[in-house]
Amino acid sequence: MSHLQHLLLDTLLETKHVDSAALIKLQERSLSVASPGFNVMPSDVKTLVNGYAKNPLQARREGLYFKEKDYKCVRADDYSLYAKNGNTGVVVVKTHLYLLVATYTEGMCPSICVEATEKLGEYLRRKGN
């Protein structure tokens, strides 16, 4: 298991308020690492990199289609996107090299998912990632 996968598991999934997580390489537009069982399809990578990362305001207006679900954006700026679909949601944080993606499901606390994901994103930005 890689250092990055350990980071995802230890800082996000261990909270019990993140269902799954992944790191997407911005330049290569490819999946770098994901939590076990989280299959991010190339079309989802493309949606996140081309849609949100390049134009967060458009994502805010139009919403986000991710993992075969339509999400309503509740925040979209240069560094973060939060979107929800009923009691589930996705949090995306942009670093220098990656998009950090975390999901939560029913019964999980969205604010804890957001806080943990933002903190890991901040850590990666400080490290130059």
Coordinates of N, CA, C and O in Angstrom, one line a residue, residues 5-127:
Q5 N -2.1 6.2 -0.3 CA -3.3 5.4 0.0 C -3.4 5.3 1.6 O -4.5 5.4 2.1
H6 N -2.3 5.2 2.3 CA -2.3 5.3 3.7 C -2.9 6.6 4.2 O -3.7 6.6 5.2
L7 N -2.5 7.7 3.6 CA -3.1 9.0 4.0 C -4.6 9.0 3.8 O -5.3 9.5 4.7
L8 N -5.1 8.5 2.7 CA -6.5 8.5 2.5 C -7.2 7.6 3.6 O -8.2 8.1 4.1
L9 N -6.7 6.5 3.8 CA -7.3 5.6 4.8 C -7.2 6.2 6.2 O -8.2 6.2 7.0
D10 N -6.0 6.6 6.6 CA -5.8 7.1 8.0 C -6.5 8.4 8.3 O -7.0 8.6 9.4
T11 N -6.5 9.4 7.3 CA -7.1 10.7 7.6 C -8.5 10.8 7.2 O -9.2 11.7 7.8
L12 N -9.0 10.0 6.3 CA -10.4 10.2 5.8 C -11.3 9.1 6.3 O -12.2 9.3 7.0
L13 N -11.0 7.8 5.8 CA -11.9 6.7 6.2 C -11.9 6.4 7.6 O -13.0 6.0 8.1
E14 N -10.8 6.7 8.3 CA -10.8 6.4 9.8 C -11.8 7.3 10.6 O -12.2 7.0 11.7
T15 N -12.2 8.4 10.0 CA -13.2 9.3 10.6 C -14.6 8.6 10.7 O -15.4 9.0 11.5
K16 N -14.8 7.6 9.9 CA -16.1 6.9 9.8 C -17.2 7.8 9.2 O -18.4 7.5 9.2
H17 N -16.8 9.0 8.7 CA -17.7 9.9 8.0 C -17.3 10.1 6.6 O -17.8 11.1 5.9
V18 N -16.4 9.3 6.1 CA -16.0 9.3 4.7 C -16.2 7.9 4.2 O -15.6 7.0 4.8
D19 N -17.0 7.7 3.2 CA -17.3 6.4 2.7 C -16.2 5.9 1.8 O -15.8 4.7 1.9
S20 N -15.7 6.8 0.9 CA -14.7 6.4 0.0 C -13.9 7.7 -0.4 O -14.4 8.8 -0.3
A21 N -12.7 7.4 -0.9 CA -11.8 8.6 -1.3 C -10.9 8.2 -2.4 O -10.5 7.0 -2.6
A22 N -10.4 9.2 -3.1 CA -9.5 9.0 -4.2 C -8.7 10.3 -4.5 O -9.1 11.4 -4.1
L23 N -7.5 10.1 -5.1 CA -6.7 11.2 -5.5 C -6.6 11.1 -7.0 O -6.2 10.0 -7.6
I24 N -6.9 12.2 -7.7 CA -6.8 12.2 -9.2 C -5.7 13.2 -9.6 O -5.6 14.3 -9.1
K25 N -4.8 12.7 -10.4 CA -3.7 13.5 -10.9 C -4.2 14.5 -11.9 O -4.8 14.2 -12.9
L26 N -4.0 15.8 -11.6 CA -4.6 16.9 -12.5 C -3.9 16.9 -13.9 O -4.6 16.9 -14.9
Q27 N -2.6 16.8 -14.0 CA -1.9 16.9 -15.2 C -2.2 15.7 -16.1 O -2.4 15.9 -17.3
E28 N -2.1 14.5 -15.6 CA -2.3 13.3 -16.3 C -3.8 13.0 -16.5 O -4.1 12.1 -17.3
R29 N -4.6 13.6 -15.8 CA -6.1 13.4 -15.8 C -6.3 11.9 -15.6 O -7.1 11.2 -16.3
S30 N -5.7 11.4 -14.5 CA -5.8 9.9 -14.3 C -5.9 9.7 -12.8 O -5.5 10.5 -12.0
L31 N -6.5 8.6 -12.4 CA -6.6 8.2 -11.0 C -5.2 7.8 -10.5 O -4.5 7.0 -11.1
S32 N -4.8 8.4 -9.3 CA -3.5 8.1 -8.7 C -3.7 6.9 -7.7 O -3.0 5.9 -7.8
V33 N -4.7 7.1 -6.8 CA -4.9 6.1 -5.8 C -6.4 6.3 -5.3 O -6.9 7.4 -5.3
A34 N -6.9 5.2 -4.8 CA -8.3 5.2 -4.3 C -8.4 4.2 -3.1 O -7.7 3.3 -3.0
S35 N -9.4 4.5 -2.3 CA -9.7 3.6 -1.2 C -10.2 2.3 -1.8 O -10.8 2.2 -2.9
P36 N -10.1 1.2 -1.1 CA -10.5 -0.1 -1.6 C -12.0 -0.1 -2.0 O -12.8 0.4 -1.2
G37 N -12.3 -0.6 -3.2 CA -13.7 -0.7 -3.6 C -14.2 0.6 -4.3 O -15.3 0.6 -4.7
F38 N -13.4 1.6 -4.3 CA -13.9 2.9 -4.9 C -13.4 3.0 -6.3 O -12.2 3.3 -6.6
N39 N -14.3 2.6 -7.3 CA -13.9 2.6 -8.7 C -14.3 3.9 -9.3 O -15.5 4.1 -9.6
V40 N -13.3 4.7 -9.6 CA -13.6 6.0 -10.3 C -13.4 5.8 -11.7 O -12.2 5.5 -12.2
M41 N -14.4 5.9 -12.5 CA -14.3 5.6 -14.0 C -13.6 6.8 -14.7 O -13.7 7.9 -14.2
P42 N -13.0 6.5 -15.8 CA -12.4 7.6 -16.6 C -13.3 8.7 -16.9 O -12.9 9.9 -16.9
S43 N -14.6 8.4 -17.1 CA -15.6 9.5 -17.4 C -15.8 10.4 -16.2 O -16.0 11.6 -16.3
D44 N -15.7 9.8 -15.0 CA -15.8 10.6 -13.7 C -14.6 11.5 -13.6 O -14.7 12.6 -13.1
V45 N -13.4 10.9 -13.9 CA -12.2 11.7 -13.8 C -12.3 12.9 -14.7 O -12.0 14.0 -14.4
K46 N -12.7 12.6 -16.0 CA -12.9 13.7 -17.0 C -13.8 14.8 -16.5 O -13.6 16.0 -16.6
T47 N -14.9 14.4 -15.9 CA -15.9 15.3 -15.4 C -15.3 16.2 -14.4 O -15.5 17.4 -14.4
L48 N -14.6 15.6 -13.4 CA -14.0 16.4 -12.3 C -12.9 17.3 -12.8 O -12.8 18.5 -12.5
V49 N -12.0 16.8 -13.7 CA -10.9 17.6 -14.1 C -11.3 18.7 -15.1 O -11.0 19.9 -14.9
N50 N -12.1 18.3 -16.1 CA -12.5 19.3 -17.1 C -13.6 20.2 -16.6 O -13.6 21.4 -17.0
G51 N -14.5 19.6 -15.9 CA -15.7 20.4 -15.5 C -15.3 21.3 -14.3 O -15.2 22.5 -14.4
Y52 N -15.1 20.7 -13.1 CA -14.9 21.5 -11.9 C -13.6 22.2 -11.9 O -13.5 23.4 -11.7
A53 N -12.5 21.5 -12.1 CA -11.2 22.1 -11.9 C -10.9 23.3 -12.9 O -10.3 24.2 -12.5
K54 N -11.5 23.2 -14.1 CA -11.3 24.3 -15.0 C -12.3 25.4 -14.9 O -12.1 26.6 -15.2
N55 N -13.5 25.1 -14.4 CA -14.6 26.1 -14.4 C -15.5 25.8 -13.2 O -16.7 25.3 -13.4
P56 N -15.1 26.2 -12.0 CA -16.0 25.9 -10.8 C -17.3 26.6 -10.8 O -18.3 26.1 -10.3
L57 N -17.4 27.8 -11.4 CA -18.7 28.5 -11.4 C -19.7 27.8 -12.3 O -20.9 27.7 -12.0
Q58 N -19.3 27.1 -13.4 CA -20.2 26.4 -14.2 C -20.7 25.2 -13.4 O -21.9 24.8 -13.5
A59 N -19.8 24.5 -12.7 CA -20.2 23.4 -11.8 C -21.2 23.9 -10.8 O -22.2 23.2 -10.5
R60 N -21.0 25.1 -10.2 CA -22.0 25.6 -9.2 C -23.3 25.8 -9.9 O -24.3 25.5 -9.2
R61 N -23.4 26.3 -11.1 CA -24.7 26.6 -11.7 C -25.4 25.3 -12.2 O -26.6 25.1 -12.0
E62 N -24.6 24.4 -12.8 CA -25.2 23.2 -13.5 C -25.2 22.0 -12.6 O -25.9 21.0 -12.9
G63 N -24.5 22.0 -11.5 CA -24.4 20.8 -10.7 C -23.3 19.8 -11.2 O -22.5 20.2 -12.1
L64 N -23.2 18.7 -10.7 CA -22.2 17.7 -11.0 C -22.8 16.3 -11.2 O -23.6 15.9 -10.4
Y65 N -22.3 15.7 -12.3 CA -22.7 14.3 -12.6 C -21.5 13.5 -12.2 O -20.5 13.5 -12.9
F66 N -21.6 12.6 -11.2 CA -20.5 11.8 -10.7 C -21.0 10.5 -10.3 O -22.0 10.4 -9.5
K67 N -20.4 9.4 -10.7 CA -20.7 8.1 -10.3 C -22.2 7.8 -10.6 O -22.9 7.2 -9.8
E68 N -22.6 8.2 -11.8 CA -24.0 8.0 -12.3 C -25.1 8.6 -11.5 O -26.2 8.1 -11.4
K69 N -24.8 9.7 -10.8 CA -25.8 10.4 -10.0 C -25.6 11.9 -10.3 O -24.5 12.4 -10.5
D70 N -26.7 12.6 -10.3 CA -26.7 14.1 -10.4 C -26.6 14.7 -9.0 O -27.4 14.3 -8.1
Y71 N -25.7 15.6 -8.8 CA -25.5 16.2 -7.5 C -25.7 17.7 -7.6 O -25.3 18.3 -8.6
K72 N -26.3 18.3 -6.6 CA -26.5 19.7 -6.6 C -25.3 20.3 -5.9 O -25.0 19.9 -4.8
C73 N -24.7 21.3 -6.5 CA -23.5 21.9 -5.9 C -24.0 22.9 -4.8 O -24.8 23.7 -5.0
V74 N -23.4 22.8 -3.6 CA -23.6 23.8 -2.6 C -22.5 24.7 -2.3 O -22.6 25.7 -1.7
R75 N -21.3 24.3 -2.9 CA -20.1 25.2 -2.9 C -19.2 24.8 -4.1 O -19.0 23.6 -4.3
A76 N -18.8 25.8 -4.8 CA -17.8 25.6 -5.8 C -16.9 26.8 -6.0 O -17.4 27.9 -6.3
D77 N -15.7 26.7 -5.6 CA -14.7 27.8 -5.8 C -13.4 27.3 -6.3 O -13.4 26.1 -6.8
D78 N -12.4 28.1 -6.3 CA -11.1 27.7 -6.9 C -10.5 26.4 -6.2 O -9.7 25.7 -6.8
Y79 N -10.8 26.2 -5.0 CA -10.2 25.1 -4.2 C -11.1 24.0 -3.8 O -10.6 22.9 -3.5
S80 N -12.4 24.2 -3.7 CA -13.3 23.2 -3.1 C -14.6 23.2 -3.9 O -15.1 24.2 -4.4
L81 N -15.2 22.0 -3.9 CA -16.5 21.7 -4.4 C -17.2 20.8 -3.5 O -16.7 19.8 -3.1
Y82 N -18.4 21.2 -3.0 CA -19.2 20.3 -2.2 C -20.6 20.1 -3.0 O -21.2 21.1 -3.4
A83 N -21.0 18.9 -3.1 CA -22.2 18.6 -3.8 C -23.0 17.5 -3.1 O -22.4 16.7 -2.5
K84 N -24.3 17.6 -3.2 CA -25.1 16.6 -2.5 C -26.2 16.1 -3.4 O -26.7 16.7 -4.3
N85 N -26.7 14.9 -3.0 CA -27.8 14.2 -3.7 C -28.5 13.5 -2.5 O -28.1 12.5 -2.1
G86 N -29.6 14.2 -2.0 CA -30.3 13.6 -0.9 C -29.4 13.6 0.3 O -28.9 14.6 0.7
N87 N -29.2 12.4 0.9 CA -28.4 12.3 2.1 C -27.0 11.8 1.8 O -26.2 11.3 2.7
T88 N -26.6 11.8 0.5 CA -25.2 11.5 0.1 C -24.6 12.7 -0.5 O -25.2 13.6 -0.9
G89 N -23.2 12.6 -0.6 CA -22.6 13.8 -1.2 C -21.1 13.5 -1.6 O -20.6 12.4 -1.3
V90 N -20.6 14.4 -2.3 CA -19.2 14.3 -2.7 C -18.5 15.7 -2.4 O -19.1 16.7 -2.5
V91 N -17.2 15.5 -1.9 CA -16.4 16.7 -1.5 C -15.2 16.6 -2.4 O -14.5 15.5 -2.4
V92 N -14.8 17.7 -3.1 CA -13.6 17.7 -4.0 C -12.8 18.9 -3.5 O -13.3 20.0 -3.4
V93 N -11.5 18.6 -3.3 CA -10.5 19.6 -2.9 C -9.4 19.6 -3.9 O -8.8 18.5 -4.1
K94 N -9.0 20.7 -4.4 CA -8.0 20.9 -5.4 C -6.7 21.2 -4.7 O -6.6 22.1 -3.9
T95 N -5.6 20.5 -5.0 CA -4.3 20.9 -4.6 C -3.4 21.2 -5.8 O -4.0 21.4 -6.9
H96 N -2.2 21.4 -5.6 CA -1.3 21.7 -6.8 C -1.3 20.6 -7.8 O -1.3 20.9 -9.0
L97 N -1.2 19.4 -7.4 CA -1.1 18.3 -8.3 C -2.3 17.4 -8.4 O -2.4 16.6 -9.4
Y98 N -3.2 17.4 -7.4 CA -4.3 16.5 -7.3 C -5.7 17.1 -7.1 O -5.8 18.2 -6.7
L99 N -6.7 16.3 -7.5 CA -8.0 16.5 -6.9 C -8.3 15.4 -5.9 O -8.1 14.3 -6.2
L100 N -8.6 15.8 -4.7 CA -8.9 14.9 -3.6 C -10.4 14.8 -3.6 O -11.1 15.8 -3.5
V101 N -10.9 13.6 -3.7 CA -12.3 13.3 -3.8 C -12.7 12.4 -2.6 O -12.1 11.4 -2.4
A102 N -13.8 12.8 -1.9 CA -14.3 12.0 -0.8 C -15.8 12.0 -0.9 O -16.4 13.0 -1.3
T103 N -16.4 10.9 -0.6 CA -17.8 10.8 -0.6 C -18.3 10.4 0.8 O -17.6 9.8 1.6
Y104 N -19.6 10.8 1.1 CA -20.2 10.3 2.3 C -21.6 9.8 1.9 O -22.2 10.1 0.9
T105 N -22.1 9.0 2.8 CA -23.4 8.3 2.6 C -24.4 8.6 3.7 O -24.0 9.3 4.7
E106 N -25.6 8.1 3.6 CA -26.6 8.4 4.6 C -26.1 7.9 5.9 O -25.5 6.8 6.0
G107 N -26.4 8.6 7.0 CA -25.9 8.3 8.3 C -24.6 8.9 8.7 O -24.2 8.8 9.8
M108 N -23.8 9.4 7.7 CA -22.6 10.0 8.0 C -22.8 11.5 8.1 O -23.7 12.1 7.5
C109 N -21.9 12.2 8.8 CA -22.0 13.6 9.0 C -21.2 14.4 7.9 O -20.0 14.3 7.9
P110 N -21.9 15.1 7.0 CA -21.2 15.8 6.0 C -20.2 16.8 6.4 O -19.1 16.9 5.8
S111 N -20.4 17.5 7.5 CA -19.4 18.5 8.0 C -18.1 17.8 8.4 O -17.1 18.4 8.2
I112 N -18.2 16.6 9.0 CA -16.9 15.9 9.3 C -16.2 15.5 8.1 O -15.0 15.6 8.0
C113 N -16.9 15.0 7.1 CA -16.3 14.6 5.8 C -15.6 15.9 5.2 O -14.5 15.8 4.7
V114 N -16.3 17.0 5.2 CA -15.8 18.2 4.6 C -14.5 18.6 5.4 O -13.5 18.9 4.8
E115 N -14.6 18.7 6.7 CA -13.4 19.1 7.5 C -12.2 18.2 7.3 O -11.1 18.7 7.1
A116 N -12.4 16.9 7.3 CA -11.3 16.0 7.1 C -10.7 16.1 5.7 O -9.5 16.1 5.6
T117 N -11.5 16.3 4.7 CA -11.0 16.4 3.3 C -10.3 17.7 3.1 O -9.2 17.7 2.5
E118 N -10.8 18.8 3.7 CA -10.2 20.1 3.6 C -8.8 20.1 4.3 O -7.8 20.6 3.8
K119 N -8.8 19.4 5.4 CA -7.5 19.4 6.2 C -6.4 18.6 5.4 O -5.3 19.0 5.4
L120 N -6.8 17.5 4.8 CA -5.9 16.7 4.0 C -5.5 17.5 2.8 O -4.3 17.5 2.4
G121 N -6.4 18.2 2.2 CA -6.0 19.0 1.0 C -5.1 20.1 1.4 O -4.1 20.4 0.7
E122 N -5.3 20.7 2.5 CA -4.4 21.8 3.0 C -3.0 21.2 3.3 O -2.0 21.8 2.9
Y123 N -2.9 20.0 3.9 CA -1.7 19.3 4.2 C -0.9 19.1 2.8 O 0.3 19.3 2.7
L124 N -1.6 18.5 1.9 CA -1.0 18.2 0.6 C -0.5 19.5 -0.1 O 0.6 19.5 -0.7
R125 N -1.3 20.6 0.0 CA -0.8 21.9 -0.6 C 0.4 22.4 0.1 O 1.4 22.9 -0.6
R126 N 0.5 22.3 1.4 CA 1.7 22.7 2.1 C 2.9 21.9 1.7 O 4.0 22.4 1.7
K127 N 2.7 20.6 1.4 CA 3.8 19.7 1.0 C 4.2 19.9 -0.5 O 5.1 19.3 -1.0

